[in-house]
Short mmCIF file of C-alpha atoms in Angstrom, two decimals:
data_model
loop_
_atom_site.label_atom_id
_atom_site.label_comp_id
_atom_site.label_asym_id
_atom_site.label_seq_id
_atom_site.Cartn_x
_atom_site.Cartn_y
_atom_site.Cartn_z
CA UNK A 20 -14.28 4.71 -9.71
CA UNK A 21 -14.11 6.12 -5.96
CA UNK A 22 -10.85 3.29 -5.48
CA UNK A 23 -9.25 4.71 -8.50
CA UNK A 24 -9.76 8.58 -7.33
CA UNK A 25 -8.61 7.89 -3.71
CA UNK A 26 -5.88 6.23 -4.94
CA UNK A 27 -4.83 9.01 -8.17
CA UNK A 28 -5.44 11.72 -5.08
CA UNK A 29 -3.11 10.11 -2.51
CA UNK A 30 -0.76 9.53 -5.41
CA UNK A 31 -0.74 13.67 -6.10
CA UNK A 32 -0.86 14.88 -2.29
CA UNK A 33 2.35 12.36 -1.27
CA UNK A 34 3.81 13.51 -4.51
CA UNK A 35 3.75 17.03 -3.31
CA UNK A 36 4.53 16.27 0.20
CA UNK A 37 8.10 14.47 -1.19
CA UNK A 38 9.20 17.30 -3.17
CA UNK A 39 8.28 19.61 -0.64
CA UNK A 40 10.17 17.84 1.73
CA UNK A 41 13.19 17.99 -0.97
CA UNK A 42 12.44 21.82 -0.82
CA UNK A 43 12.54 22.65 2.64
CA UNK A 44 15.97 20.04 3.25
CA UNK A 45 17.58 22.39 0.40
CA UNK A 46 16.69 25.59 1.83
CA UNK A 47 19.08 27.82 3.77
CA UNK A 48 16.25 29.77 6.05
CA UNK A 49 15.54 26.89 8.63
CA UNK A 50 16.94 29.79 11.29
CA UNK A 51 16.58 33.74 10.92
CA UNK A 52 17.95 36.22 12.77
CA UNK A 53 15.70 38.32 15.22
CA UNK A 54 15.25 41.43 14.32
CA UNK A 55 12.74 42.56 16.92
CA UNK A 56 15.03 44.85 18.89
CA UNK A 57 16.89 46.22 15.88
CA UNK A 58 14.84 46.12 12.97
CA UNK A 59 17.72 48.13 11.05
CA UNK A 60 20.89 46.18 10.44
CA UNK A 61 23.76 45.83 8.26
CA UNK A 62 24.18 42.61 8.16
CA UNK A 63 21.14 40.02 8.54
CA UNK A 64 22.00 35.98 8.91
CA UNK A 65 19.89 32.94 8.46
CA UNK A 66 21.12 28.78 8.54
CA UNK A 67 20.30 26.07 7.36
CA UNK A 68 20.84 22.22 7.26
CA UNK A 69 23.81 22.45 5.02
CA UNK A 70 25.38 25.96 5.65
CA UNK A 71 24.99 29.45 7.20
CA UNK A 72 24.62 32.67 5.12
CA UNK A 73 25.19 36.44 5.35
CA UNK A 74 23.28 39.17 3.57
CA UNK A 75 24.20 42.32 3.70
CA UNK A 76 22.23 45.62 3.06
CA UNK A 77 24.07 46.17 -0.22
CA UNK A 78 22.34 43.07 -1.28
CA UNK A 79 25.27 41.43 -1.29
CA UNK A 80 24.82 37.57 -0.01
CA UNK A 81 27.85 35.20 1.17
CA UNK A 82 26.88 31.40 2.16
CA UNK A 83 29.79 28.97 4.19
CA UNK A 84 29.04 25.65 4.10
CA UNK A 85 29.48 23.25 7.55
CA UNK A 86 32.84 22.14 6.88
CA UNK A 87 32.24 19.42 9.75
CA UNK A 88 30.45 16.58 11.00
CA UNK A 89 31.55 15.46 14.12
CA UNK A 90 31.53 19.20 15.42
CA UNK A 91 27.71 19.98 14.72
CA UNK A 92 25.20 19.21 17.52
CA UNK A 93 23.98 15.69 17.76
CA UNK A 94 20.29 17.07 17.70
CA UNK A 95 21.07 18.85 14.31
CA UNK A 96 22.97 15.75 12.98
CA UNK A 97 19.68 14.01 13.79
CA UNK A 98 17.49 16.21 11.56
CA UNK A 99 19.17 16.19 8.57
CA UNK A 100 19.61 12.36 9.33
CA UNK A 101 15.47 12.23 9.81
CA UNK A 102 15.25 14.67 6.79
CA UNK A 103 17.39 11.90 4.40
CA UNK A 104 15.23 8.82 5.34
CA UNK A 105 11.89 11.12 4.86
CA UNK A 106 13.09 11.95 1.43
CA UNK A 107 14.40 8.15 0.76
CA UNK A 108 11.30 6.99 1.98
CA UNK A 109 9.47 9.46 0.00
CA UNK A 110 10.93 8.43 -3.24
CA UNK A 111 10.75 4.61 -3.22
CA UNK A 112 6.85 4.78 -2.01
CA UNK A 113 6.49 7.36 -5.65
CA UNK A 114 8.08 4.82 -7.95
CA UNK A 115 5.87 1.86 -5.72
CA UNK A 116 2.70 3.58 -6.25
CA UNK A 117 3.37 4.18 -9.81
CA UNK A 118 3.40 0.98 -10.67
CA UNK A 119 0.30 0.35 -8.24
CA UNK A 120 -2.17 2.73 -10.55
CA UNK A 121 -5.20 0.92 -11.27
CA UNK A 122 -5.45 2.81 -14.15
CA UNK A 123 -2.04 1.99 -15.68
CA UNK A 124 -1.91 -2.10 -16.71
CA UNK A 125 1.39 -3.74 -16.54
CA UNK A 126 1.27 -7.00 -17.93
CA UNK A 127 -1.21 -9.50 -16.30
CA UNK A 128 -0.57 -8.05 -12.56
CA UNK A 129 -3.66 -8.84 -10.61
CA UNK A 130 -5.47 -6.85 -8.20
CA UNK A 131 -4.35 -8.17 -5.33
CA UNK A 132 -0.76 -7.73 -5.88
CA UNK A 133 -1.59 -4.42 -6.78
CA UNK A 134 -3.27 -3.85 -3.67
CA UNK A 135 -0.29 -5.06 -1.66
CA UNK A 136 1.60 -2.25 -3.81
CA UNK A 137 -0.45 0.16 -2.80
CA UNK A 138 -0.73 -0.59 0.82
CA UNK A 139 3.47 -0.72 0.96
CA UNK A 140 3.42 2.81 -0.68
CA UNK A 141 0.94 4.03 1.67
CA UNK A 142 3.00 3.10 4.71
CA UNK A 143 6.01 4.32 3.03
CA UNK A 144 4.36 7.92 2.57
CA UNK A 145 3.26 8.05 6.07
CA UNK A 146 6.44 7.15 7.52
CA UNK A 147 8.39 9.88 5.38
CA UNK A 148 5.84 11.94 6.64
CA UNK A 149 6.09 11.51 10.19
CA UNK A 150 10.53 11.58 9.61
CA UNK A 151 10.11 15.25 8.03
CA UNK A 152 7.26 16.86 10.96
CA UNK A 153 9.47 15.16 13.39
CA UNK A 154 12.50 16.55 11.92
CA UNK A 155 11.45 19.89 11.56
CA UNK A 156 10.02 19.90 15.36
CA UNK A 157 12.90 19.06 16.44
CA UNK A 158 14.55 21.97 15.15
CA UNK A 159 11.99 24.28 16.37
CA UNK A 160 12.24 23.04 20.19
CA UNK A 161 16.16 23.53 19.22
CA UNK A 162 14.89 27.29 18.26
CA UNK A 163 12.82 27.77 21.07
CA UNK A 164 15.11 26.50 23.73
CA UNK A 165 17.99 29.02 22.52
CA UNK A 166 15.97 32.31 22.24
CA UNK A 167 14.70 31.97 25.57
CA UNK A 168 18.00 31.44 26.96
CA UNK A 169 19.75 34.24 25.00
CA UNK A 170 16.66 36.51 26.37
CA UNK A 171 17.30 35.64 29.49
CA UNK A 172 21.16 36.19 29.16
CA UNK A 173 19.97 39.68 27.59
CA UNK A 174 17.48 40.78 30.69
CA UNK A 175 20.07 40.16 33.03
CA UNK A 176 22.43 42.34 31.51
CA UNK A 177 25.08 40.16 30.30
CA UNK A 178 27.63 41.75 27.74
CA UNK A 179 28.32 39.91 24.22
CA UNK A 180 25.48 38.46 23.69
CA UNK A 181 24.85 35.95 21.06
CA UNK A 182 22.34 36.89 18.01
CA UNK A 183 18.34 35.11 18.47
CA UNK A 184 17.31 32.95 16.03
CA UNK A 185 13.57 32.37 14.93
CA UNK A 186 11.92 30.42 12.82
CA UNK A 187 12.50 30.33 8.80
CA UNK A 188 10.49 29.34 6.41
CA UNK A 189 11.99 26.33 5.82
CA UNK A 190 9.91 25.24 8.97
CA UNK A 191 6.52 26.03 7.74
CA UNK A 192 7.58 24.35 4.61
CA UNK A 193 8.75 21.21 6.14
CA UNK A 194 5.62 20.56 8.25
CA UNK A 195 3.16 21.06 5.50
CA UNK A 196 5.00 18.57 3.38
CA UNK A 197 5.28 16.34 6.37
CA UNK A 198 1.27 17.19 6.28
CA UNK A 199 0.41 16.40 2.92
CA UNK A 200 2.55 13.09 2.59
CA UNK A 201 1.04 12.07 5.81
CA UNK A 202 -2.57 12.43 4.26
CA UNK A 203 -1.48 10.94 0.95
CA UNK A 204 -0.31 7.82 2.63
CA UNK A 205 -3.20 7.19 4.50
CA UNK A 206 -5.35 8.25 1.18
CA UNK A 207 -3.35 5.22 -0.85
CA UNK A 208 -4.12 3.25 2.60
CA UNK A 209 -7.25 3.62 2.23
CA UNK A 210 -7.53 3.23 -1.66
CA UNK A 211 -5.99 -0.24 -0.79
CA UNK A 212 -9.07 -1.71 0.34
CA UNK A 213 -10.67 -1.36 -2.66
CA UNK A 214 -8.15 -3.15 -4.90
CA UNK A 215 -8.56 -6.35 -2.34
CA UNK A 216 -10.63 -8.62 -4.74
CA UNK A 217 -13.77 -9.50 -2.87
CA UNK A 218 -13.78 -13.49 -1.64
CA UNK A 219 -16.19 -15.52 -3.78
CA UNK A 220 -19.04 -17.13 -1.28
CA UNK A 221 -20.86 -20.32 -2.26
CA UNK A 222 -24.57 -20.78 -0.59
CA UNK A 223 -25.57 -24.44 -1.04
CA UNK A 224 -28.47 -25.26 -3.01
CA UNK A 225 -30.32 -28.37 -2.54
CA UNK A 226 -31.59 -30.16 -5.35
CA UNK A 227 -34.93 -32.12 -5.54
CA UNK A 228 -35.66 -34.73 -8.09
CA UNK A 229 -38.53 -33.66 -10.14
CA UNK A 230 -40.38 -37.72 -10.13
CA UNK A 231 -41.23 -39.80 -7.29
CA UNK A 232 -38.46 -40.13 -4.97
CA UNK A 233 -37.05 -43.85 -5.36
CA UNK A 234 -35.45 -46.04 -2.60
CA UNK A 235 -33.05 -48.66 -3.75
CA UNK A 236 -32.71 -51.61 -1.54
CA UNK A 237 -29.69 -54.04 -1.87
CA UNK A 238 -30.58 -57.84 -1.23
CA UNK A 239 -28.11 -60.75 -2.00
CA UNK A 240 -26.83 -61.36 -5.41
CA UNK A 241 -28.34 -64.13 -7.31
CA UNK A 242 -26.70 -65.36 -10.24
CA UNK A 243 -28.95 -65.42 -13.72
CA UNK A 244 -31.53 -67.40 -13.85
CA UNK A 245 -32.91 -68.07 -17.13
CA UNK A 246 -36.37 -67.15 -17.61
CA UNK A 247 -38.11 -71.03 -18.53
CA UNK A 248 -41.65 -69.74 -18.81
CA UNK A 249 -42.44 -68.47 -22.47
CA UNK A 250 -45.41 -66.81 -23.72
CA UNK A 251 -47.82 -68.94 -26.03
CA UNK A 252 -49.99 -67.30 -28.43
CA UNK A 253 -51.55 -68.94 -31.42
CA UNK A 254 -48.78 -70.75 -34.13
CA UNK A 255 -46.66 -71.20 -31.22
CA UNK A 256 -45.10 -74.83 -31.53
CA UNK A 257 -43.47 -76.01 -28.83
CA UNK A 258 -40.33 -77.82 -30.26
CA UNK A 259 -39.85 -81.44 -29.63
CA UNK A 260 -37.40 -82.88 -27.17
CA UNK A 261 -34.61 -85.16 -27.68
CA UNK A 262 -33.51 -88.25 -25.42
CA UNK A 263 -30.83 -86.05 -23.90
CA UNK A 264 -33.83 -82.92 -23.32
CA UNK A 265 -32.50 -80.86 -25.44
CA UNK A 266 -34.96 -79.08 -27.84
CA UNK A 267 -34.31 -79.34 -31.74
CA UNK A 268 -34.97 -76.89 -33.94
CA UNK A 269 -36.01 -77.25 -37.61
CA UNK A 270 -33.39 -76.50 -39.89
CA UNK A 271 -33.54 -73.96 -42.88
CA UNK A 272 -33.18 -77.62 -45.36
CA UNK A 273 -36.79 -78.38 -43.50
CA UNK A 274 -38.65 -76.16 -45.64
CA UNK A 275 -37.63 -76.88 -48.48
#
């Protein structure tokens, strides 16, 4: 019962960790605009993976996808790239562990190979996991390491500087579904061990005859030798010899 709940639990938590993973990928706030030194704006802007928007105080809201590849940063081409495989990852361990229920029977599949099902899933979770924290960390140092350069550029009295970024939502999004597939995969790692049918162990048991223990000795063979002594006992007739020494034996015309 505790291998099926561990493993029906895991199951859950990585299937909320994958879609929000999905979530966060899709969303546009990954990077908001700073509004510490002018809290009123016109015009507030936020990115994300896939495009940049605009809102503006009429409510009005204008998105502009990146029309490029090759002209995007290499660290931001390696998020959404570590974002993809999370989500790839993510999905193929789901259909795996589906099929790796205990409680669902397919056929004649055994334990073990259900084990091995589950174990694959597992890993599968906590490597989609670890793709979407590392993904999204990366984009936070990518946060960090601008704003303190544009404050820097802004203390030292530069002219046109560029707007700070901080973090979006989609950040605290992405690492708690990094989070939760992380602790579903090691949940369905751990369910694992209980699906691994337990090794059948044979003690030997010695047997004792119940009668006198009896010692057969082997001596050499001697062919048959019939047995000439005879019992007598009273109307015992010993039957007369011939010349030859064979005995002769009354007939059934003899009594007659």
């Amino acid at each position: 019962m505790s291998t099926t709940l561990c493993q029906v639990m895991g199951f859950l938590v990585a299937s909320l960790g994958v879609a929000g993973t999905i979530t966060a990928t899709a969303m546009d706030m990954w990077s908001t605009q700073d509004l510490y030194d002018n809290p009123v704006t016109a015009v507030f802007q936020y990115q994300g993976l896939w495009r940049s928007c605009v809102r503006q105080s009429s409510g009005f809201t204008e998105c502009r996808p990146y029309f490029t590849i090759l002209g995007l940063p290499a660290m931001f081409q390696a998020v959404r790239a570590l974002m993809i495989v999370g989500i790839v990852l993510g999905i193929l361990g789901l259909l795996v562990c589906v099929f790796a229920l205990k409680c669902i029977r397919i056929g004649t599949m055994e334990d073990s190979a259900k084990a091995n099902m589950t174990l694959t899933s597992g890993i599968m979770f906590i490597v989609a996991g670890l793709c979407a924290i590392t993904g999204v960390s990366v984009f936070a140092n990518m946060l960090v390491t601008n704003f303190w350069m544009s404050t820097t550029n802004m203390y030292q009295g530069m002219q046109n500087v560029q707007n700070r970024y901080t973090f979006g939502s989609a950040l605290f999004v992405g690492w708690v579904a990094g989070g939760l597939a992380l602790v579903g995969g090691i949940m369905m790692c751990l369910a694992c061990r209980g699906l691994i049918p337990e090794e059948s162990r044979y003690k030997a048991v010695s047997y004792n005859a119940s009668g006198r223990n009896i010692s057969y000795r082997t001596g050499p063979y001697k062919g048959y030798e019939p047995d000439t002594k005879t019992r007598k006992g009273p109307g015992y007739e010993e039957a007369p010899r011939s010349e030859d020494g064979r005995r002769s034996y009354p007939s059934k015309y003899d009594y007659v």
